[in-house]
Amino acid sequence: MSPEPTDTGCLFCSIVAADIPADVVGETEHSLAFRDVNPQAPTHVLVVPRRHVANAGELAESAADELGDVVLLARTVADQDGLGGDYRLVFNTGEGAGQSVFHAHLHLLGGRAMKWPPG
Ligand code: AMP
């Protein structure tokens, strides 16, 4: 089953369509990377699939290659930002885990020391 390419009213679909401005730092055929408006680290970038799917699990189920593309673009941006291979990748999934935008997105965080466990 193929997901709908866009979802009316979805913030990240609007960014992908360039209807809403964003600080874009990388892109591929399948994915777009832009800086988070409320950064939690010196580097805080969101990498999203261009197609609308709600979360990472749905992306893996419908198009595992596009999930891989999201992760590879995050690595490219981490390299561009000079993170030297030290960064954190996070997919919040579900409201209880902190997901607030229901278009799959990978958080790339870096440029400061990271603690574990996360909050
Ligand atoms: P999450 O809470 O995991 O769903 O992450 C959503 C992220 O989107 C948050 O870190 C927000 O700061 C970020 N965000 C919300 N609106 C925008 C926007 N217009 N441009 C860039 N990032 C945004």
Coordinates of N, CA and C and ligand atoms in Angstrom, one line a residue:
M1 N 0.8 -1.2 0.0 CA 0.0 0.0 0.0 C 0.9 1.2 0.0
S2 N 0.6 2.2 -0.9 CA 1.4 3.4 -1.0 C 0.7 4.5 -0.3
P3 N 1.4 5.2 0.6 CA 0.8 6.4 1.3 C 0.5 7.5 0.3
E4 N -0.4 8.4 0.7 CA -0.6 9.6 0.0 C 0.7 10.4 0.0
P5 N 1.0 11.1 -1.1 CA 2.2 11.9 -1.2 C 2.2 13.1 -0.3
T6 N 1.1 13.7 -0.1 CA 1.0 14.9 0.7 C -0.3 14.8 1.6
D7 N -0.3 15.6 2.6 CA -1.5 15.6 3.5 C -1.9 17.0 3.7
T8 N -3.1 17.4 3.4 CA -3.5 18.8 3.5 C -3.5 19.2 5.0
G9 N -2.8 20.3 5.2 CA -2.8 20.8 6.6 C -1.6 20.3 7.4
C10 N -0.7 19.5 6.7 CA 0.5 19.0 7.4 C 1.6 20.0 7.3
L11 N 2.1 20.4 8.4 CA 3.2 21.4 8.5 C 4.4 21.0 7.6
F12 N 4.9 19.8 7.8 CA 6.1 19.3 7.1 C 5.8 19.1 5.6
C13 N 4.6 18.7 5.2 CA 4.3 18.7 3.8 C 4.3 20.1 3.2
S14 N 3.9 21.1 4.0 CA 4.0 22.5 3.5 C 5.4 22.9 3.3
I15 N 6.3 22.5 4.2 CA 7.7 22.8 4.1 C 8.3 22.1 2.9
V16 N 8.0 20.9 2.7 CA 8.5 20.1 1.5 C 8.0 20.8 0.2
A17 N 6.8 21.3 0.2 CA 6.2 22.0 -1.0 C 6.7 23.4 -1.1
A18 N 7.5 23.9 -0.1 CA 8.0 25.3 -0.1 C 6.9 26.3 0.0
D19 N 5.8 25.9 0.6 CA 4.7 26.8 0.9 C 5.0 27.5 2.2
I20 N 5.8 26.9 3.0 CA 6.2 27.5 4.3 C 7.7 27.5 4.3
P21 N 8.4 28.7 4.6 CA 9.8 28.7 4.5 C 10.5 27.9 5.6
A22 N 11.7 27.4 5.3 CA 12.5 26.7 6.2 C 14.0 26.9 5.9
D23 N 14.8 26.7 6.9 CA 16.3 26.8 6.6 C 16.8 25.4 6.1
V24 N 16.6 25.2 4.8 CA 17.0 23.9 4.3 C 18.5 23.7 4.2
V25 N 19.0 22.6 4.7 CA 20.4 22.4 4.7 C 20.8 21.1 3.9
G26 N 19.9 20.4 3.3 CA 20.2 19.3 2.5 C 18.9 18.7 1.9
E27 N 19.1 18.0 0.7 CA 18.0 17.3 0.1 C 18.4 16.2 -0.8
T28 N 17.5 15.3 -1.0 CA 17.7 14.2 -2.0 C 16.4 14.1 -2.7
E29 N 16.3 13.1 -3.6 CA 15.1 12.8 -4.3 C 13.9 12.5 -3.3
H30 N 14.3 11.9 -2.2 CA 13.2 11.4 -1.3 C 13.1 12.2 0.0
S31 N 14.1 12.9 0.3 CA 14.1 13.5 1.7 C 14.5 15.0 1.6
L32 N 14.2 15.7 2.7 CA 14.5 17.1 2.9 C 15.0 17.3 4.3
A33 N 16.1 18.1 4.5 CA 16.7 18.4 5.8 C 16.6 19.9 6.0
F34 N 16.1 20.3 7.2 CA 16.0 21.7 7.5 C 16.2 21.9 9.0
R35 N 16.7 23.1 9.4 CA 17.0 23.3 10.8 C 15.7 23.5 11.6
D36 N 15.7 22.9 12.8 CA 14.6 23.0 13.7 C 14.4 24.4 14.2
V37 N 13.2 24.9 14.3 CA 13.0 26.3 14.7 C 13.2 26.5 16.2
N38 N 13.3 25.4 16.9 CA 13.5 25.5 18.4 C 14.6 24.6 18.8
P39 N 15.9 25.0 18.4 CA 17.0 24.0 18.5 C 17.3 23.6 19.9
Q40 N 17.6 22.3 20.1 CA 17.9 21.8 21.4 C 19.4 21.5 21.5
A41 N 20.2 21.8 20.5 CA 21.6 21.6 20.4 C 22.1 22.5 19.3
P42 N 23.5 22.8 19.3 CA 24.0 23.7 18.3 C 23.6 23.2 16.9
T43 N 23.7 21.9 16.6 CA 23.1 21.4 15.4 C 21.8 20.7 15.8
H44 N 20.7 21.1 15.3 CA 19.4 20.5 15.4 C 18.6 20.6 14.1
V45 N 18.7 19.5 13.4 CA 18.1 19.4 12.0 C 17.1 18.3 12.0
L46 N 16.0 18.6 11.3 CA 15.0 17.6 11.0 C 15.1 17.1 9.6
V47 N 15.1 15.8 9.5 CA 15.2 15.1 8.1 C 13.8 14.4 7.9
V48 N 13.1 14.8 6.9 CA 11.8 14.3 6.6 C 11.7 13.6 5.3
P49 N 10.9 12.5 5.2 CA 10.6 12.0 3.8 C 9.7 13.0 3.1
R50 N 9.9 13.1 1.8 CA 9.0 14.0 1.1 C 7.6 13.5 1.1
R51 N 7.4 12.2 1.1 CA 6.0 11.7 1.1 C 5.5 11.7 2.5
H52 N 4.2 11.9 2.6 CA 3.6 12.0 3.9 C 3.3 10.6 4.5
V53 N 4.0 10.3 5.6 CA 3.7 9.1 6.4 C 3.8 9.6 7.8
A54 N 3.1 9.0 8.7 CA 2.9 9.5 10.1 C 4.2 9.4 11.0
N55 N 4.9 8.3 10.7 CA 6.0 8.0 11.7 C 7.0 7.1 11.0
A56 N 8.1 6.9 11.7 CA 9.2 6.1 11.1 C 8.8 4.7 10.8
G57 N 8.0 4.1 11.7 CA 7.6 2.7 11.5 C 6.8 2.6 10.2
E58 N 5.9 3.5 10.0 CA 5.1 3.5 8.7 C 6.0 3.7 7.5
L59 N 7.0 4.5 7.7 CA 7.9 4.7 6.5 C 8.7 3.4 6.2
A60 N 9.1 2.7 7.3 CA 9.9 1.5 7.1 C 9.0 0.4 6.4
E61 N 7.7 0.4 6.8 CA 6.8 -0.5 6.3 C 6.5 -0.3 4.8
S62 N 6.3 1.0 4.5 CA 5.9 1.4 3.1 C 7.0 1.5 2.1
A63 N 8.2 2.0 2.7 CA 9.3 2.2 1.8 C 10.6 2.3 2.6
A64 N 11.2 1.1 2.9 CA 12.4 1.0 3.7 C 13.5 1.7 3.1
D65 N 13.6 1.8 1.7 CA 14.7 2.5 1.1 C 14.6 4.0 1.4
E66 N 13.4 4.5 1.5 CA 13.2 5.9 1.8 C 13.6 6.2 3.3
L67 N 13.4 5.3 4.2 CA 13.9 5.4 5.6 C 15.4 5.4 5.6
G68 N 16.0 4.6 4.8 CA 17.5 4.6 4.7 C 18.0 5.9 4.1
D69 N 17.2 6.5 3.2 CA 17.6 7.7 2.6 C 17.6 8.9 3.6
V70 N 16.6 8.8 4.5 CA 16.5 9.8 5.6 C 17.7 9.7 6.5
V71 N 18.1 8.5 6.9 CA 19.3 8.4 7.8 C 20.6 8.8 7.1
L72 N 20.7 8.5 5.8 CA 21.9 8.8 5.1 C 22.0 10.4 4.9
L73 N 20.9 11.0 4.7 CA 20.9 12.5 4.6 C 21.3 13.1 5.9
A74 N 20.8 12.5 7.0 CA 21.2 13.0 8.3 C 22.7 12.9 8.5
R75 N 23.3 11.8 8.1 CA 24.8 11.7 8.2 C 25.5 12.7 7.3
T76 N 25.0 13.0 6.2 CA 25.6 14.0 5.3 C 25.5 15.3 6.0
V77 N 24.4 15.7 6.6 CA 24.3 17.0 7.2 C 25.2 17.0 8.4
A78 N 25.3 15.9 9.2 CA 26.2 15.9 10.3 C 27.6 16.2 9.9
D79 N 28.0 15.6 8.8 CA 29.4 15.8 8.2 C 29.5 17.3 7.8
Q80 N 28.5 17.8 7.1 CA 28.5 19.2 6.7 C 28.7 20.2 7.9
D81 N 28.1 19.8 9.0 CA 28.2 20.7 10.2 C 29.4 20.4 11.0
G82 N 30.3 19.5 10.6 CA 31.5 19.2 11.2 C 31.4 18.5 12.6
L83 N 30.4 17.6 12.7 CA 30.2 17.0 14.0 C 31.2 15.8 14.2
G84 N 32.0 15.5 13.3 CA 33.1 14.5 13.5 C 32.6 13.1 13.9
G85 N 31.4 12.8 13.4 CA 30.8 11.4 13.7 C 30.1 11.3 15.1
D86 N 30.0 12.4 15.8 CA 29.3 12.4 17.1 C 28.0 13.1 17.0
Y87 N 26.9 12.4 17.0 CA 25.6 13.0 16.9 C 24.6 12.0 17.4
R88 N 23.4 12.5 17.6 CA 22.3 11.6 18.1 C 21.1 11.8 17.0
L89 N 20.5 10.6 16.7 CA 19.4 10.5 15.8 C 18.2 10.0 16.6
V90 N 17.1 10.8 16.5 CA 15.9 10.4 17.3 C 14.6 10.5 16.4
F91 N 13.8 9.4 16.5 CA 12.5 9.5 15.9 C 11.5 9.4 17.1
N92 N 10.9 10.5 17.5 CA 9.8 10.5 18.5 C 8.6 9.8 17.8
T93 N 8.0 8.9 18.4 CA 6.8 8.2 17.8 C 5.7 8.1 18.8
G94 N 4.6 8.9 18.5 CA 3.5 8.9 19.4 C 3.6 10.1 20.4
E95 N 2.4 10.6 20.8 CA 2.3 11.8 21.7 C 3.1 11.6 23.0
G96 N 2.9 10.4 23.5 CA 3.5 10.1 24.8 C 5.1 10.1 24.8
A97 N 5.6 9.9 23.6 CA 7.1 10.0 23.4 C 7.6 11.3 22.9
G98 N 6.6 12.3 22.8 CA 7.0 13.6 22.4 C 6.8 14.0 21.0
Q99 N 6.1 13.1 20.2 CA 5.9 13.5 18.8 C 4.8 14.6 18.8
S100 N 5.0 15.7 18.1 CA 4.0 16.7 18.0 C 3.7 17.0 16.5
V101 N 4.5 16.6 15.6 CA 4.1 16.7 14.2 C 4.1 15.3 13.6
F102 N 2.9 15.0 13.0 CA 2.7 13.6 12.6 C 2.9 13.4 11.1
H103 N 4.1 13.8 10.8 CA 4.8 13.5 9.5 C 6.2 13.1 9.9
A104 N 6.5 11.8 9.6 CA 7.8 11.3 10.1 C 8.9 12.2 9.9
H105 N 9.8 12.3 11.0 CA 10.9 13.2 10.9 C 12.0 12.6 11.9
L106 N 13.2 12.7 11.4 CA 14.4 12.3 12.2 C 15.1 13.5 12.7
H107 N 15.2 13.6 14.1 CA 16.0 14.7 14.7 C 17.4 14.3 14.6
L108 N 18.2 15.2 14.1 CA 19.7 15.1 14.1 C 20.2 16.2 15.1
L109 N 20.8 15.7 16.2 CA 21.3 16.6 17.3 C 22.8 16.4 17.5
G110 N 23.5 17.5 17.6 CA 24.9 17.4 17.8 C 25.5 18.7 18.1
G111 N 26.8 18.7 18.4 CA 27.5 19.9 18.7 C 27.6 20.2 20.2
R112 N 27.1 19.3 21.0 CA 27.3 19.4 22.5 C 27.4 18.0 23.0
A113 N 27.8 17.9 24.3 CA 27.8 16.5 24.9 C 26.4 16.0 25.1
M114 N 26.2 14.8 24.9 CA 24.8 14.2 25.0 C 24.8 13.3 26.3
K115 N 23.7 13.3 27.0 CA 23.5 12.5 28.2 C 22.6 11.3 27.8
W116 N 22.8 10.3 28.7 CA 21.9 9.1 28.5 C 21.5 8.6 29.9
P117 N 20.3 8.3 30.3 CA 19.1 8.3 29.4 C 18.6 9.7 29.0
P118 N 18.0 9.8 27.8 CA 17.4 11.1 27.5 C 16.2 11.4 28.3
G119 N 15.8 12.6 28.4 CA 14.6 13.1 29.2 C 13.3 12.7 28.5
Ligands
AMP1 P1 8.5 16.2 17.5 O1 8.1 16.9 18.8 O2 9.4 15.1 17.6 O3 7.2 15.9 16.6 O4 9.3 17.3 16.6 C1 8.7 18.4 15.9 C2 9.8 19.4 15.8 O5 9.4 20.3 14.8 C3 10.0 20.2 17.1 O6 11.4 20.1 17.5 C4 9.7 21.7 16.6 O7 10.6 22.6 17.2 C5 9.9 21.6 15.1 N1 9.2 22.5 14.3 C6 7.9 23.0 14.5 N2 7.6 23.8 13.5 C7 8.7 24.0 12.7 C8 9.0 24.7 11.6 N3 8.1 25.6 11.0 N4 10.3 24.7 11.0 C9 11.2 23.9 11.6 N5 11.0 23.1 12.7 C10 9.7 23.2 13.2

